[in-house]
PDB file of C-alpha atoms and ligand atoms in Angstrom:
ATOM      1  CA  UNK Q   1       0.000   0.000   0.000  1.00 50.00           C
ATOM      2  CA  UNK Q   2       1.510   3.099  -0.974  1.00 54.00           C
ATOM      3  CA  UNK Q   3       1.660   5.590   1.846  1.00 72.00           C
ATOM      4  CA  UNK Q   4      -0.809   8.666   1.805  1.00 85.00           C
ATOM      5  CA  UNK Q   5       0.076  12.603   1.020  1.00 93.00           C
ATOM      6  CA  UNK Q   6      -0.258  15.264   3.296  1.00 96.00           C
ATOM      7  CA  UNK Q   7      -3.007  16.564   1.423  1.00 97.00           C
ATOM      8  CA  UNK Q   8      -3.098  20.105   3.028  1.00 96.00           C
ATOM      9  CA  UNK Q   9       0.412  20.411   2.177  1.00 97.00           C
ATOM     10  CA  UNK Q  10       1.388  23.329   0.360  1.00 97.00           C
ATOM     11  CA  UNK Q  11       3.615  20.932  -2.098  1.00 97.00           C
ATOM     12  CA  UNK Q  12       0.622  18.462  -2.456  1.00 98.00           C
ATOM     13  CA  UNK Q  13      -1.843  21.466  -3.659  1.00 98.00           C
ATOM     14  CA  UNK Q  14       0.833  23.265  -6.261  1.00 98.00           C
ATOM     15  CA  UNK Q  15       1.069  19.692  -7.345  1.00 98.00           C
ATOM     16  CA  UNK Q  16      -2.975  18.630  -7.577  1.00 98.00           C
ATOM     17  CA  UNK Q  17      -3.694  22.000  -9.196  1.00 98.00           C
ATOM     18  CA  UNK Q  18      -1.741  20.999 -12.319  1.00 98.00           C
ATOM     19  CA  UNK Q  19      -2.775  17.209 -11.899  1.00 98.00           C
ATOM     20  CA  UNK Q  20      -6.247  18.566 -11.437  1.00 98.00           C
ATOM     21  CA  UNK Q  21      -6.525  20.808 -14.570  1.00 98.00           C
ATOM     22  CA  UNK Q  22      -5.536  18.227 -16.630  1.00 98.00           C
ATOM     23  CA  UNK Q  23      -7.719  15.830 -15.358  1.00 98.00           C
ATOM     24  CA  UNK Q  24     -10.308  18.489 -15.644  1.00 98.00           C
ATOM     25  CA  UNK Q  25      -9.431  19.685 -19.347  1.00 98.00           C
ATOM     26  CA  UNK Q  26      -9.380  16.329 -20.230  1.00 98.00           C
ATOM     27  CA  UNK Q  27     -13.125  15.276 -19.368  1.00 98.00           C
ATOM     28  CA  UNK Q  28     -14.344  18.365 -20.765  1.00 98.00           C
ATOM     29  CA  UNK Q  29     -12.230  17.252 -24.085  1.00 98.00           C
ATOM     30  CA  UNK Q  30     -13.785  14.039 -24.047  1.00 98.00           C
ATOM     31  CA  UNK Q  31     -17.103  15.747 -23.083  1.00 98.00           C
ATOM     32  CA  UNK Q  32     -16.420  17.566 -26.587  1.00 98.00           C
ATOM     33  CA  UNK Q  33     -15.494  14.238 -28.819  1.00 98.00           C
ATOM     34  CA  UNK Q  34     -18.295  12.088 -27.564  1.00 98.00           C
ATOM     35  CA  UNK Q  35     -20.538  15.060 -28.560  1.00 98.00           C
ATOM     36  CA  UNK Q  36     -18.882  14.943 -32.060  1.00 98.00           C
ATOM     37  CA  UNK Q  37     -18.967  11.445 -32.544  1.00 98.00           C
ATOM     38  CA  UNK Q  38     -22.642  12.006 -31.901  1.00 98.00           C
ATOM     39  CA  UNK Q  39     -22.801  14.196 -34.981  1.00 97.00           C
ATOM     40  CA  UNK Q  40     -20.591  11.189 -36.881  1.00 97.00           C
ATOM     41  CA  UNK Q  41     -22.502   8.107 -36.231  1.00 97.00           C
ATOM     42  CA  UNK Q  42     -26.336   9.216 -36.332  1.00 96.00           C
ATOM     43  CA  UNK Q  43     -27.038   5.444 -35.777  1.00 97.00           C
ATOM     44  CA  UNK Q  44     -25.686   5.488 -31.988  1.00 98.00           C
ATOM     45  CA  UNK Q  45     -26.293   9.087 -31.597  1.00 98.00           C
ATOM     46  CA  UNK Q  46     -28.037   8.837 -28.363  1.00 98.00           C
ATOM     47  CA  UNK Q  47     -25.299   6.422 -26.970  1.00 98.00           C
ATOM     48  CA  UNK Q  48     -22.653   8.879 -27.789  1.00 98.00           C
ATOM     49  CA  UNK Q  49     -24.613  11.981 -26.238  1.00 98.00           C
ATOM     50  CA  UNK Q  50     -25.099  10.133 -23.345  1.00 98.00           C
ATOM     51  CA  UNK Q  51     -21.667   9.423 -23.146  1.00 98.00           C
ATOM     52  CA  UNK Q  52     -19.983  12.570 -23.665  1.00 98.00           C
ATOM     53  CA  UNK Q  53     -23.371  13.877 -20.431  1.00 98.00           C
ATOM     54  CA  UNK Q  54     -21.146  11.458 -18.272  1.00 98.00           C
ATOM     55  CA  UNK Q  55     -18.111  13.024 -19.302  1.00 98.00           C
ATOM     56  CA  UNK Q  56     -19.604  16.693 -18.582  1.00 98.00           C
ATOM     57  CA  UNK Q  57     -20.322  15.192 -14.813  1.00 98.00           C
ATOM     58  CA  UNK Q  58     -16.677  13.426 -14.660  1.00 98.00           C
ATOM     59  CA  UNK Q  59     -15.181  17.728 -15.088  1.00 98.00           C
ATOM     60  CA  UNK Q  60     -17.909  18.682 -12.860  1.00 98.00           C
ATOM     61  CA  UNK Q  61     -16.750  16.357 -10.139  1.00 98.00           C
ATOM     62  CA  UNK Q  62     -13.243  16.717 -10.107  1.00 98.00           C
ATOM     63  CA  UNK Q  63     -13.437  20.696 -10.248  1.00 98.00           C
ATOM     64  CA  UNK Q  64     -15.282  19.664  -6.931  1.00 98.00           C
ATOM     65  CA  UNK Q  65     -11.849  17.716  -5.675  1.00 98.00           C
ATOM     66  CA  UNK Q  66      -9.502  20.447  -6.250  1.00 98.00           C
ATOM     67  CA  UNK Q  67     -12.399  23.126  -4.686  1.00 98.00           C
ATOM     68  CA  UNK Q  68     -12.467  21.126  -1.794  1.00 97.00           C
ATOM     69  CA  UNK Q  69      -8.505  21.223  -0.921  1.00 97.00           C
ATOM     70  CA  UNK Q  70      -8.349  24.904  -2.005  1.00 97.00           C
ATOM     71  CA  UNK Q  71      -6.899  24.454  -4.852  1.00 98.00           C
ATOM     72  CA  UNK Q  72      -6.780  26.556  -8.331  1.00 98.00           C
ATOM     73  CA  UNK Q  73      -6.216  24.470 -11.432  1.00 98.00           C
ATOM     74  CA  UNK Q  74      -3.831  25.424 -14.012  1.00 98.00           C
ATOM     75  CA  UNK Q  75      -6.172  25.306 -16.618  1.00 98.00           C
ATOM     76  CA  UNK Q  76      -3.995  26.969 -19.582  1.00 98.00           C
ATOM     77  CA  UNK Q  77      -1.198  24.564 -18.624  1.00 98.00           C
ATOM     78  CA  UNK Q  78      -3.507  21.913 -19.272  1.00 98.00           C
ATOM     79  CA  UNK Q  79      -5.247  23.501 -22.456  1.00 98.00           C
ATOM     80  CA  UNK Q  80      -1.214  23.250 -24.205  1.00 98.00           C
ATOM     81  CA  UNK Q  81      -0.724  19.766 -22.878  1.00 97.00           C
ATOM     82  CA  UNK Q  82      -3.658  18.164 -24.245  1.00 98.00           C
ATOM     83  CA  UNK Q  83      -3.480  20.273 -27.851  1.00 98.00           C
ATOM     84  CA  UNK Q  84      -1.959  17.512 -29.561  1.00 97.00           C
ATOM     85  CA  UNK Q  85      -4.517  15.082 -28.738  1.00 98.00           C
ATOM     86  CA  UNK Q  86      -7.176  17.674 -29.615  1.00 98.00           C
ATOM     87  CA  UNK Q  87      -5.460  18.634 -32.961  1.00 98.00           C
ATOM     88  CA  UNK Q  88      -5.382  15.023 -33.722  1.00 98.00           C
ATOM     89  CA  UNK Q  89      -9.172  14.398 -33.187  1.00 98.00           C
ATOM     90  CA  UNK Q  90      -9.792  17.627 -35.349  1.00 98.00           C
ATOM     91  CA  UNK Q  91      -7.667  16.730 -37.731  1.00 98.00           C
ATOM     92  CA  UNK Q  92      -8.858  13.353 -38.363  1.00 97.00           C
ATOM     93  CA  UNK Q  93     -12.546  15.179 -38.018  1.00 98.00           C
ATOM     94  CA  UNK Q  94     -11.745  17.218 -40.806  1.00 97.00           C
ATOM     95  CA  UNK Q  95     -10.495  14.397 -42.658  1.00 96.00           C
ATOM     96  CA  UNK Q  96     -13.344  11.999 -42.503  1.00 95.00           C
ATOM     97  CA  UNK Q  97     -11.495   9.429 -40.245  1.00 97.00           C
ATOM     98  CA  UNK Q  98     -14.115   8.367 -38.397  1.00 97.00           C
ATOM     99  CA  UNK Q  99     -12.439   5.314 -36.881  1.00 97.00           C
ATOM    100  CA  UNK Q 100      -9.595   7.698 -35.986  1.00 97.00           C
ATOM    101  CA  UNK Q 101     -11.915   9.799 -33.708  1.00 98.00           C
ATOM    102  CA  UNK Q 102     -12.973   6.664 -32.366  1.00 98.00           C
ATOM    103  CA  UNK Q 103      -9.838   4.824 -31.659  1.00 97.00           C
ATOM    104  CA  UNK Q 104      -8.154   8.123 -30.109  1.00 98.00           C
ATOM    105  CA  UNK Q 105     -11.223   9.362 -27.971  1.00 98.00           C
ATOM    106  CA  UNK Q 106     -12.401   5.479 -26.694  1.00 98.00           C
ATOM    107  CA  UNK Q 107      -9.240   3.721 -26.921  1.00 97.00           C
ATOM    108  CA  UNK Q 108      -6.422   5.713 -26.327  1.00 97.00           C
ATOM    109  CA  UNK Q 109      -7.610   8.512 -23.729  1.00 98.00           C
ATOM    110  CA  UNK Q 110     -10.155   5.907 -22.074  1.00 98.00           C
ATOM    111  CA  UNK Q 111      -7.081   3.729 -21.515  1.00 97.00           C
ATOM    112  CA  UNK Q 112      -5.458   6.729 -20.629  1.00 97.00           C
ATOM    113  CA  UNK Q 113      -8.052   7.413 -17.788  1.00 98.00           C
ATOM    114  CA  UNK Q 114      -8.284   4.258 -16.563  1.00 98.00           C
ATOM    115  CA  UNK Q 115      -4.877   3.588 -15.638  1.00 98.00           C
ATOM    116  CA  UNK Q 116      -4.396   6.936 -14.015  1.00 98.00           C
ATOM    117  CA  UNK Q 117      -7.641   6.660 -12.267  1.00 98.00           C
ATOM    118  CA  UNK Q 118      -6.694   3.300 -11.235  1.00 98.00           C
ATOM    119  CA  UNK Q 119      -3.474   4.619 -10.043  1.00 98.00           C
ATOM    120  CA  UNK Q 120      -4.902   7.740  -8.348  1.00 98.00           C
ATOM    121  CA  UNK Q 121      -7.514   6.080  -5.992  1.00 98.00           C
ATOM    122  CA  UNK Q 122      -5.856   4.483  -3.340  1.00 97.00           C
ATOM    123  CA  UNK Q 123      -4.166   7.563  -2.607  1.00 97.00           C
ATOM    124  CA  UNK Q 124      -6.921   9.791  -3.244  1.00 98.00           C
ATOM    125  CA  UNK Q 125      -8.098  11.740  -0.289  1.00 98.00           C
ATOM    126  CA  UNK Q 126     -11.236  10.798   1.290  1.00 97.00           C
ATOM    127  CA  UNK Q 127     -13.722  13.540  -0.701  1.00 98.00           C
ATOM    128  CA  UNK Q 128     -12.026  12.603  -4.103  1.00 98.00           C
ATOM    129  CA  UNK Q 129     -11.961   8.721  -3.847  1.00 98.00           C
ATOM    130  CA  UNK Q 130     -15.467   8.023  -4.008  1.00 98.00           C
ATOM    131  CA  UNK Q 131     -16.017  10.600  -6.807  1.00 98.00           C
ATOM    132  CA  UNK Q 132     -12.760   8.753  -8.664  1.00 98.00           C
ATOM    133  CA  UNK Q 133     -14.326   5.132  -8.183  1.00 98.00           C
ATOM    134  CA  UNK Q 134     -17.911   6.024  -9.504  1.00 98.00           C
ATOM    135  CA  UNK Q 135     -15.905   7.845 -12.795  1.00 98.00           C
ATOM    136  CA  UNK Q 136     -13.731   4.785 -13.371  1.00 98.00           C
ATOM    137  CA  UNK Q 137     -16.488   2.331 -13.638  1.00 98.00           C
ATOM    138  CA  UNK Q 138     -18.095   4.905 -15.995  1.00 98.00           C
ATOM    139  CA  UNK Q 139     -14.649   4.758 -18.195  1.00 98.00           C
ATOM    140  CA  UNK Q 140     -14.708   1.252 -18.015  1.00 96.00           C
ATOM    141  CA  UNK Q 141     -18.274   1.492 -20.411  1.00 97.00           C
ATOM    142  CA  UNK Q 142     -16.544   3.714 -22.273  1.00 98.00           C
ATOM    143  CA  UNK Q 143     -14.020   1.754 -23.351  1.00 98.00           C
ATOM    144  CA  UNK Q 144     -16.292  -1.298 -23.925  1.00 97.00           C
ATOM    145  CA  UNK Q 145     -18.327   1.151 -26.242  1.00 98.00           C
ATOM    146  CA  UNK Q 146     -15.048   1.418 -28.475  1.00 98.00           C
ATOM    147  CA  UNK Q 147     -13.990  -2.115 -28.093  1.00 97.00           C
ATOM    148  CA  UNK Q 148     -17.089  -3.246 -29.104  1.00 97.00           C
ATOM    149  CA  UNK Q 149     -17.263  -1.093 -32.052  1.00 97.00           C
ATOM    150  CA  UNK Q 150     -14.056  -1.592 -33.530  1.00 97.00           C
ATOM    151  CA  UNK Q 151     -14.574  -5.250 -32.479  1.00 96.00           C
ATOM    152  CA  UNK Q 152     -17.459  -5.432 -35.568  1.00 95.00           C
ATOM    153  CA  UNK Q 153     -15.414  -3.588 -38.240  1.00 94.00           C
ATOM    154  CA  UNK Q 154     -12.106  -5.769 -37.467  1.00 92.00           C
ATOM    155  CA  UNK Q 155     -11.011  -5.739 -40.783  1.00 89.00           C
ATOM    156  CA  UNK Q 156     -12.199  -2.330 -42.186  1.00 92.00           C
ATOM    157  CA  UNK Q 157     -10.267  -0.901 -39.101  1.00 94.00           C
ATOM    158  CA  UNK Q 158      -7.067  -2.017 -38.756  1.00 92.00           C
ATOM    159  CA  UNK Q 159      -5.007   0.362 -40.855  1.00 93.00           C
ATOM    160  CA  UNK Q 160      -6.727   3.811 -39.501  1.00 95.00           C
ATOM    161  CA  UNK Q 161      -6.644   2.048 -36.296  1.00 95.00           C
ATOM    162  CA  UNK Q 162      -2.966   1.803 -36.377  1.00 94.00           C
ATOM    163  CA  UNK Q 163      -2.269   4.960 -37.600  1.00 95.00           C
ATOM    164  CA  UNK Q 164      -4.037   6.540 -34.682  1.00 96.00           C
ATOM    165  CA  UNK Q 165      -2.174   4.733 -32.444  1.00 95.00           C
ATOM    166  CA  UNK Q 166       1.167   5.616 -33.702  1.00 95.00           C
ATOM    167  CA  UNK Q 167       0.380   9.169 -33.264  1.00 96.00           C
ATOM    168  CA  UNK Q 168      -1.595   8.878 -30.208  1.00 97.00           C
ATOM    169  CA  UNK Q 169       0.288   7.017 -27.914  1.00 95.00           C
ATOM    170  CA  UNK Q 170       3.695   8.895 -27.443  1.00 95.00           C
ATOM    171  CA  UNK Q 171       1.423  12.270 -27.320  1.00 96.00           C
ATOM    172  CA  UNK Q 172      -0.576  10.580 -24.587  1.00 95.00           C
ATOM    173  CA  UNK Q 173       3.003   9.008 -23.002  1.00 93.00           C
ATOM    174  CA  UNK Q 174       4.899  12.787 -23.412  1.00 93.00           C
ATOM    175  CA  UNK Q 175       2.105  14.414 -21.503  1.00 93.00           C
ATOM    176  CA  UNK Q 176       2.939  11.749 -18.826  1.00 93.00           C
ATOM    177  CA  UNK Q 177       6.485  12.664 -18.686  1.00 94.00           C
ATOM    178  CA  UNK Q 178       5.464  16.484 -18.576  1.00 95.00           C
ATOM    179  CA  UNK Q 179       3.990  15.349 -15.349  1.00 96.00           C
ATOM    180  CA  UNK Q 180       6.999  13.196 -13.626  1.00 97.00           C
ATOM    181  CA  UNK Q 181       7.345  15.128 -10.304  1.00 98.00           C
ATOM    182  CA  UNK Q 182       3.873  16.574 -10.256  1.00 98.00           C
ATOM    183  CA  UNK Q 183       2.670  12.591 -10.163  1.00 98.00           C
ATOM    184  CA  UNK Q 184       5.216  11.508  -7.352  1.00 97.00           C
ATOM    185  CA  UNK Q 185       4.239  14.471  -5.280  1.00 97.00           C
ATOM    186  CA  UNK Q 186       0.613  13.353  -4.998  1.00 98.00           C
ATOM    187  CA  UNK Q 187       2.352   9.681  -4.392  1.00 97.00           C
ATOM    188  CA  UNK Q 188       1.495   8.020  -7.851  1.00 97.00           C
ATOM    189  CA  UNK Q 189       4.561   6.510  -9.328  1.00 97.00           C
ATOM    190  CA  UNK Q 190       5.027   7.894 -12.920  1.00 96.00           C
ATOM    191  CA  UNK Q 191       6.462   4.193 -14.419  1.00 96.00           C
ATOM    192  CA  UNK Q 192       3.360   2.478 -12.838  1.00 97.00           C
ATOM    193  CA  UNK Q 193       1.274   4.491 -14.617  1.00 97.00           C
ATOM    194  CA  UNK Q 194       3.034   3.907 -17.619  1.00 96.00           C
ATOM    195  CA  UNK Q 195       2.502   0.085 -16.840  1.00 96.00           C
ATOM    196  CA  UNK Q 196      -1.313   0.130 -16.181  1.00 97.00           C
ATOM    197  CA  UNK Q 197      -1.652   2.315 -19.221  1.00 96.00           C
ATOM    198  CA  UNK Q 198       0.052  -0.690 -21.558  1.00 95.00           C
ATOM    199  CA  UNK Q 199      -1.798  -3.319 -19.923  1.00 96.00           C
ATOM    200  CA  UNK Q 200      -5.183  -1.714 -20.430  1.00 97.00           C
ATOM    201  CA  UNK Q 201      -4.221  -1.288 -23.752  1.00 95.00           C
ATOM    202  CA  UNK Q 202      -3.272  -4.659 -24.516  1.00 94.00           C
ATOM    203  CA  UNK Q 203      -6.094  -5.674 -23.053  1.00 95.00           C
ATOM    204  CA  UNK Q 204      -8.468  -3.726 -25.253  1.00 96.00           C
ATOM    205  CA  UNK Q 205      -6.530  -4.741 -27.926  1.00 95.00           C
ATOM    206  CA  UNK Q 206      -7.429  -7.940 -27.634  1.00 94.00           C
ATOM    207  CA  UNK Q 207     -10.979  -7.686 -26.471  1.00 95.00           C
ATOM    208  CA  UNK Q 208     -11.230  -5.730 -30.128  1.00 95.00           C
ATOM    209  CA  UNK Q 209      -9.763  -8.670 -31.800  1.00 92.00           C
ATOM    210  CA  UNK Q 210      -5.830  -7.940 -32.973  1.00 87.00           C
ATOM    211  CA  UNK Q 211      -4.265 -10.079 -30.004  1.00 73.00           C
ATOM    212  CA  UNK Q 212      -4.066 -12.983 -27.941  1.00 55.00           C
ATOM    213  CA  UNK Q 213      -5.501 -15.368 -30.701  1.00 50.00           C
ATOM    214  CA  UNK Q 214      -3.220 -18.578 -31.828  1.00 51.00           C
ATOM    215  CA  UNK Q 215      -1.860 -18.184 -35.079  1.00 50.00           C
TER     216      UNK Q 215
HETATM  217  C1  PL3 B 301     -11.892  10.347 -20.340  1.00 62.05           C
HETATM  218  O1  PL3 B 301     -13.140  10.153 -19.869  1.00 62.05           O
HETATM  219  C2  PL3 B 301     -11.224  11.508 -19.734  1.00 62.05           C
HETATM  220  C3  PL3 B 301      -9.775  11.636 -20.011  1.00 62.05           C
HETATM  221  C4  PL3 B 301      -9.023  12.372 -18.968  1.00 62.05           C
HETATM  222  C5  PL3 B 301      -7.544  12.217 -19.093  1.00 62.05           C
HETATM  223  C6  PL3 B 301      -6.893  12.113 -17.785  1.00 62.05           C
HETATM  224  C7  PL3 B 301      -5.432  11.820 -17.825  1.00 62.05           C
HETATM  225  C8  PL3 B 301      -4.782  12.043 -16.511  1.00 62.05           C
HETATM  226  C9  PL3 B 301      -3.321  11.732 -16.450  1.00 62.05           C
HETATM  227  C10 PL3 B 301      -2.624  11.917 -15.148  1.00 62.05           C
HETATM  228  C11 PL3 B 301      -3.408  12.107 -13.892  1.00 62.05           C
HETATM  229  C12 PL3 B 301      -3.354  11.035 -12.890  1.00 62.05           C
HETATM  230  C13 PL3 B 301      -4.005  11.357 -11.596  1.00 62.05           C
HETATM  231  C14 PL3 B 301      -5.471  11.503 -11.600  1.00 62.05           C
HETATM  232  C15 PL3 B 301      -5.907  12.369 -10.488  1.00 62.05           C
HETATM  233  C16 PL3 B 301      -7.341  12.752 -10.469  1.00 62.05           C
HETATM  234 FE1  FE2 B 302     -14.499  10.668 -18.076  1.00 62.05          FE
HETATM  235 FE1  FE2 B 303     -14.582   8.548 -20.539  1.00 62.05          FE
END
């Protein structure tokens, strides 16, 4: 069990109001894509919308966290960390890449969210751990929503798929790295992050279809 913070620290708050933002700026972003891939797949429109609802309530709740220790969050700090992943949802947008949009928003930063969630809750502080658990299991659907969509197009996917990864994953991995000292402040080792990350991702990998299956 990894020990807990002193969460009324000074160095624990400078830290949580940059973890915070970006946890923050990165619901609302997610908020935004589910809401777009709403507009791209009229056939699970109401699925998406509710989706990217949840995501709205995720950024509602965790502005609550940092509120609740005092905190400010860095928001613009967050805005340019995130950019790349939001550039490459609008460019593949603009591009017609549907299944890019997909993979990056329900793959990539749903993995991404689930391992840091994951690694986050048991040293959360008491108001932000049940508000953490509840948006985990919600990522969790999430995630099965992509899995499950890419699962049916196998095929059609794989080479968008792929492509989005390529790009996606060191942006997502960079912004982790960005964060080194912030993370160990608030007691979350940066390298087990990294691990939970790849092993969620593996996993969804093969739930979708690409892995895991004799030769
Ligand atoms: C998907 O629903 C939302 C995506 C949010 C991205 C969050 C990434 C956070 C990375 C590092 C933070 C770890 C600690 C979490 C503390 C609340
Ligand atoms: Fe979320
Ligand atoms: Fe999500």
């Amino acid at each position: 069990m990894a020990s807990r913070p002193d969460y009324g620290s000074a160095s624990y708050g400078d830290a949580f109001s940059r973890i915070n933002a970006l946890v923050i700026v990165g619901e609302a972003m997610a908020d935004r894509h589910f809401r777009r891939l709403a507009a791209l797949l009229p056939q699970d429109r109401e699925e998406l919308r509710r989706l990217g609802a949840m995501e709205g309530r995720h950024a509602a709740g965790f502005v609550g966290c940092g509120r609740h220790l005092g905190v400010t969050p860095d928001l613009a700090l967050a805005r340019r960390l995130l950019a790349p992943l939001q550039q490459q949802f609008d460019a593949c947008e603009s591009e017609g890449d549907v299944v890019g949009c997909l993979t990056l928003q329900c793959l990539i930063i749903e993995c991404f969210a689930v391992a840091a969630y994951r690694c986050y809750l048991p040293v959360a502080d008491p108001y932000a751990a049940p508000i953490t658990a509840a948006v985990l299991q919600d990522e969790d659907e999430h995630l099965g929503y992509g899995e499950q969509w890419l699962r049916q197009r196998l095929e059609a996917v794989r080479e968008p798929l792929e492509r989005c990864c390529r790009q996606a994953v060191p942006a997502a991995l960079s912004l982790l790295q960005a964060l080194q000292a912030d993370l160990e402040a608030i007691a979350i080792a940066p390298l087990e992050l990294i691990a939970e990350f790849v092993v969620c991702f593996q996993e969804a990998l093969e739930a979708i279809g690409y892995m895991g299956l004799p030769e």
